[in-house]
């Protein structure tokens, strides 16, 4: 079974509470999302494997440790996942970025794919799939399937707010994928929005309310 990591550091929880407030405008919402993504990225990368390399310091040779293997890939689920990319890239500037475009059909709440562009060597990378909202879990499950079809074996899913329904769906479909979230909320409403949540993340990021 995959693990659910609730990263409830006080700084993250405080920033998330500002984002949840309906009075918070797009500019602040975007900035806070970027900051939280960076703070969460720090925790999500805590266990990255290191390898020994030999370097020359100004004084001597030494065996130093650096992150091993191919570097990472960050894959946002469009649109809202875009809001988390810059924060993560400021931590991991060498990461390649892929994009998966999905939107939820307003009637069925099922994800509809409209775009997919991934780095050619994505199967050799540790992938961080990002989307602020994990609601029914449909978008995350479909995106994870897409990544696995492309050969990805090491994937972590990072969101901001998760509903128990979404966590259960991802964990049962993809038991190898750990989930990192800043908050686990109560439930979904009849329109499959997370309650209490923060509303429609894409609309709040891009001002399309
Ligand atoms: C939102 C959100 C997720 C999805 C979550 O995107 O950003 O991608 O819904 O819901 P699910 O877990 O029930 O699939 P939306 O479809 O509204 O598209 P957008 O990001 O373009 O606004
Ligand atoms: N998508 C959002 O943006 N918010 C929700 O609460 C659920 C899905």
Short mmCIF file of C-alpha atoms and ligand atoms in Angstrom, two decimals:
data_model
loop_
_atom_site.label_atom_id
_atom_site.label_comp_id
_atom_site.label_asym_id
_atom_site.label_seq_id
_atom_site.Cartn_x
_atom_site.Cartn_y
_atom_site.Cartn_z
CA UNK A 1 0.00 0.00 0.00
CA UNK A 2 1.28 3.46 -0.87
CA UNK A 3 1.87 5.88 1.95
CA UNK A 4 -0.05 9.10 2.54
CA UNK A 5 2.24 11.88 3.80
CA UNK A 6 0.36 14.84 5.28
CA UNK A 7 2.95 17.61 5.35
CA UNK A 8 1.41 19.86 7.97
CA UNK A 9 4.39 22.05 8.81
CA UNK A 10 3.03 25.22 10.47
CA UNK A 11 4.28 27.45 7.63
CA UNK A 12 2.50 25.29 5.06
CA UNK A 13 -0.72 25.07 7.08
CA UNK A 14 -0.73 28.84 7.66
CA UNK A 15 -0.22 29.62 3.96
CA UNK A 16 -2.88 27.09 2.97
CA UNK A 17 -5.40 28.70 5.32
CA UNK A 18 -4.86 32.03 3.53
CA UNK A 19 -5.40 30.28 0.20
CA UNK A 20 -8.63 28.68 1.43
CA UNK A 21 -10.10 32.08 2.35
CA UNK A 22 -12.46 33.12 -0.43
CA UNK A 23 -11.31 36.75 -0.04
CA UNK A 24 -7.77 35.85 -1.19
CA UNK A 25 -7.22 37.07 -4.76
CA UNK A 26 -5.43 35.37 -7.66
CA UNK A 27 -2.07 37.09 -7.17
CA UNK A 28 -1.72 36.02 -3.53
CA UNK A 29 -3.21 32.60 -4.29
CA UNK A 30 -0.59 31.95 -6.98
CA UNK A 31 2.31 33.19 -4.85
CA UNK A 32 1.26 31.06 -1.88
CA UNK A 33 0.81 27.97 -4.04
CA UNK A 34 4.33 28.41 -5.40
CA UNK A 35 5.76 28.86 -1.89
CA UNK A 36 3.94 25.80 -0.55
CA UNK A 37 5.07 23.70 -3.53
CA UNK A 38 8.66 24.59 -2.70
CA UNK A 39 8.26 23.79 0.98
CA UNK A 40 6.55 20.48 0.20
CA UNK A 41 9.21 19.67 -2.37
CA UNK A 42 11.79 19.83 0.37
CA UNK A 43 9.99 17.03 2.26
CA UNK A 44 9.14 15.01 -0.84
CA UNK A 45 12.81 14.85 -1.89
CA UNK A 46 14.09 14.00 1.60
CA UNK A 47 14.86 10.36 0.70
CA UNK A 48 16.42 10.83 -2.74
CA UNK A 49 19.32 8.43 -3.20
CA UNK A 50 22.85 9.85 -2.99
CA UNK A 51 26.04 8.51 -4.54
CA UNK A 52 29.72 9.15 -3.84
CA UNK A 53 31.64 11.26 -6.33
CA UNK A 54 35.21 12.53 -6.21
CA UNK A 55 35.65 16.31 -6.33
CA UNK A 56 38.49 18.75 -5.80
CA UNK A 57 37.88 21.37 -3.14
CA UNK A 58 40.32 24.32 -3.13
CA UNK A 59 42.28 22.34 -0.49
CA UNK A 60 42.12 18.65 -1.42
CA UNK A 61 40.36 15.82 -3.17
CA UNK A 62 37.33 14.46 -1.35
CA UNK A 63 34.59 11.90 -1.75
CA UNK A 64 31.40 13.94 -1.72
CA UNK A 65 27.75 12.94 -2.01
CA UNK A 66 25.46 13.98 -4.83
CA UNK A 67 22.01 12.90 -5.99
CA UNK A 68 22.47 9.72 -8.00
CA UNK A 69 21.14 8.59 -11.35
CA UNK A 70 19.10 10.56 -13.85
CA UNK A 71 17.58 13.72 -12.50
CA UNK A 72 13.92 14.26 -11.77
CA UNK A 73 10.93 15.17 -13.87
CA UNK A 74 8.08 17.38 -12.73
CA UNK A 75 4.74 16.69 -14.41
CA UNK A 76 1.86 19.11 -13.72
CA UNK A 77 -1.70 18.12 -14.55
CA UNK A 78 -3.06 21.11 -16.52
CA UNK A 79 -4.20 23.60 -15.71
CA UNK A 80 -3.95 23.91 -11.96
CA UNK A 81 -0.79 21.81 -11.59
CA UNK A 82 1.12 24.56 -13.44
CA UNK A 83 0.87 26.65 -10.28
CA UNK A 84 3.19 24.24 -8.46
CA UNK A 85 5.95 23.97 -11.07
CA UNK A 86 7.97 27.12 -10.38
CA UNK A 87 8.19 26.40 -6.65
CA UNK A 88 9.52 22.91 -7.31
CA UNK A 89 11.86 24.07 -10.07
CA UNK A 90 13.44 26.61 -7.76
CA UNK A 91 14.50 23.63 -5.61
CA UNK A 92 15.38 21.32 -8.51
CA UNK A 93 16.42 23.56 -11.42
CA UNK A 94 17.68 20.66 -13.53
CA UNK A 95 14.36 18.82 -13.49
CA UNK A 96 12.71 18.34 -16.86
CA UNK A 97 9.03 19.30 -17.08
CA UNK A 98 6.32 17.29 -18.82
CA UNK A 99 2.66 18.25 -19.15
CA UNK A 100 -0.54 16.24 -18.97
CA UNK A 101 -3.74 18.04 -19.94
CA UNK A 102 -6.96 16.77 -18.36
CA UNK A 103 -10.20 18.45 -17.45
CA UNK A 104 -13.11 17.08 -15.48
CA UNK A 105 -16.32 16.74 -17.43
CA UNK A 106 -18.76 18.96 -15.46
CA UNK A 107 -21.54 16.37 -15.66
CA UNK A 108 -19.80 13.05 -15.18
CA UNK A 109 -16.84 14.45 -13.16
CA UNK A 110 -14.67 12.06 -15.18
CA UNK A 111 -11.32 13.27 -16.54
CA UNK A 112 -10.98 13.97 -20.29
CA UNK A 113 -7.46 13.93 -21.72
CA UNK A 114 -6.53 16.70 -24.21
CA UNK A 115 -2.72 16.98 -24.09
CA UNK A 116 0.36 14.98 -23.20
CA UNK A 117 3.98 15.99 -23.76
CA UNK A 118 6.65 14.26 -21.68
CA UNK A 119 10.47 14.24 -21.74
CA UNK A 120 11.65 11.32 -23.95
CA UNK A 121 13.69 9.78 -21.11
CA UNK A 122 10.87 10.11 -18.56
CA UNK A 123 11.02 6.35 -17.88
CA UNK A 124 14.53 6.79 -16.40
CA UNK A 125 13.55 9.61 -14.07
CA UNK A 126 11.92 9.95 -10.68
CA UNK A 127 8.64 11.68 -11.53
CA UNK A 128 6.81 14.16 -9.33
CA UNK A 129 3.22 14.38 -10.59
CA UNK A 130 1.60 17.57 -9.30
CA UNK A 131 -1.95 18.86 -9.04
CA UNK A 132 -3.25 21.00 -6.17
CA UNK A 133 -6.55 19.10 -5.87
CA UNK A 134 -7.10 15.37 -5.33
CA UNK A 135 -10.91 15.12 -5.34
CA UNK A 136 -12.48 11.93 -6.80
CA UNK A 137 -8.97 10.84 -7.80
CA UNK A 138 -9.96 10.31 -11.45
CA UNK A 139 -7.45 12.82 -12.87
CA UNK A 140 -4.58 11.52 -10.75
CA UNK A 141 -5.33 7.85 -11.52
CA UNK A 142 -5.52 8.49 -15.28
CA UNK A 143 -2.32 10.57 -15.25
CA UNK A 144 -0.49 7.86 -13.33
CA UNK A 145 -1.65 5.27 -15.88
CA UNK A 146 -0.35 7.48 -18.69
CA UNK A 147 3.03 7.82 -16.98
CA UNK A 148 3.26 4.09 -16.37
CA UNK A 149 2.43 3.36 -20.03
CA UNK A 150 5.48 5.48 -20.84
CA UNK A 151 7.55 3.23 -18.57
CA UNK A 152 7.78 5.37 -15.42
CA UNK A 153 8.53 3.25 -12.39
CA UNK A 154 9.23 5.74 -9.63
CA UNK A 155 6.41 8.25 -9.26
CA UNK A 156 5.35 10.46 -6.35
CA UNK A 157 2.09 12.39 -6.38
CA UNK A 158 2.01 15.81 -4.75
CA UNK A 159 -1.15 17.80 -4.08
CA UNK A 160 -2.25 20.57 -1.79
CA UNK A 161 -5.65 19.38 -0.61
CA UNK A 162 -6.86 15.79 -0.76
CA UNK A 163 -10.27 14.22 -0.16
CA UNK A 164 -10.43 10.77 1.47
CA UNK A 165 -12.23 9.45 -1.65
CA UNK A 166 -9.34 10.49 -3.90
CA UNK A 167 -6.68 9.09 -1.61
CA UNK A 168 -8.48 5.73 -1.51
CA UNK A 169 -8.85 5.64 -5.30
CA UNK A 170 -5.18 6.42 -5.97
CA UNK A 171 -3.99 4.00 -3.31
CA UNK A 172 -6.04 1.13 -4.68
CA UNK A 173 -5.20 1.78 -8.36
CA UNK A 174 -1.54 2.67 -7.79
CA UNK A 175 -0.32 1.13 -4.54
CA UNK A 176 3.29 1.90 -5.51
CA UNK A 177 2.75 5.68 -5.62
CA UNK A 178 3.17 7.68 -2.41
CA UNK A 179 0.87 10.69 -1.97
CA UNK A 180 2.10 13.95 -0.44
CA UNK A 181 -0.54 16.48 0.60
CA UNK A 182 -0.66 19.59 2.76
CA UNK A 183 -4.12 18.68 4.07
CA UNK A 184 -6.60 15.82 4.16
CA UNK A 185 -10.08 17.37 4.08
CA UNK A 186 -13.46 15.98 5.09
CA UNK A 187 -15.34 14.85 1.98
CA UNK A 188 -16.67 15.70 -1.49
CA UNK A 189 -19.90 17.58 -2.14
CA UNK A 190 -22.51 16.65 -4.79
CA UNK A 191 -20.47 18.39 -7.52
CA UNK A 192 -17.36 16.44 -6.48
CA UNK A 193 -15.70 19.53 -4.96
CA UNK A 194 -13.57 19.08 -1.88
CA UNK A 195 -15.15 20.32 1.37
CA UNK A 196 -14.03 22.55 3.00
CA UNK A 197 -11.37 22.74 0.24
CA UNK A 198 -10.54 26.00 -1.46
CA UNK A 199 -12.90 26.01 -4.43
CA UNK A 200 -11.79 25.58 -8.03
CA UNK A 201 -8.00 25.76 -7.97
CA UNK A 202 -7.57 26.41 -11.71
CA UNK A 203 -10.08 29.25 -11.68
CA UNK A 204 -8.49 30.84 -8.61
CA UNK A 205 -4.96 30.60 -10.08
CA UNK A 206 -5.87 31.99 -13.49
CA UNK A 207 -8.69 34.35 -12.51
CA UNK A 208 -11.32 32.56 -14.60
CA UNK A 209 -13.98 32.45 -11.88
C1 LIG B 1 -9.24 20.02 -11.14
C2 LIG B 1 -7.96 19.76 -10.39
C3 LIG B 1 -7.66 18.33 -10.74
C4 LIG B 1 -9.03 17.72 -10.79
C5 LIG B 1 -9.28 16.99 -9.52
O1 LIG B 1 -8.98 20.27 -12.47
O2 LIG B 1 -6.93 20.64 -10.73
O3 LIG B 1 -6.98 18.16 -11.95
O4 LIG B 1 -9.96 18.80 -10.94
O5 LIG B 1 -10.47 16.33 -9.57
P1 LIG B 1 -10.60 14.73 -9.57
O6 LIG B 1 -9.70 14.23 -8.49
O7 LIG B 1 -12.04 14.52 -9.25
O8 LIG B 1 -10.23 14.23 -10.92
P2 LIG B 1 -10.11 20.66 -13.52
O9 LIG B 1 -10.65 19.45 -14.16
O10 LIG B 1 -11.09 21.57 -12.85
O11 LIG B 1 -9.30 21.42 -14.63
P3 LIG B 1 -8.43 22.75 -14.56
O12 LIG B 1 -7.20 22.46 -13.74
O13 LIG B 1 -8.12 23.00 -16.00
O14 LIG B 1 -9.26 23.85 -13.96
N1 LIG B 2 -11.11 20.56 -8.57
C1 LIG B 2 -10.91 21.72 -7.90
O1 LIG B 2 -10.28 22.65 -8.42
N2 LIG B 2 -11.40 21.81 -6.67
C2 LIG B 2 -12.08 20.83 -6.07
O2 LIG B 2 -12.50 20.99 -4.93
C3 LIG B 2 -12.27 19.63 -6.79
C4 LIG B 2 -11.76 19.52 -8.04
#
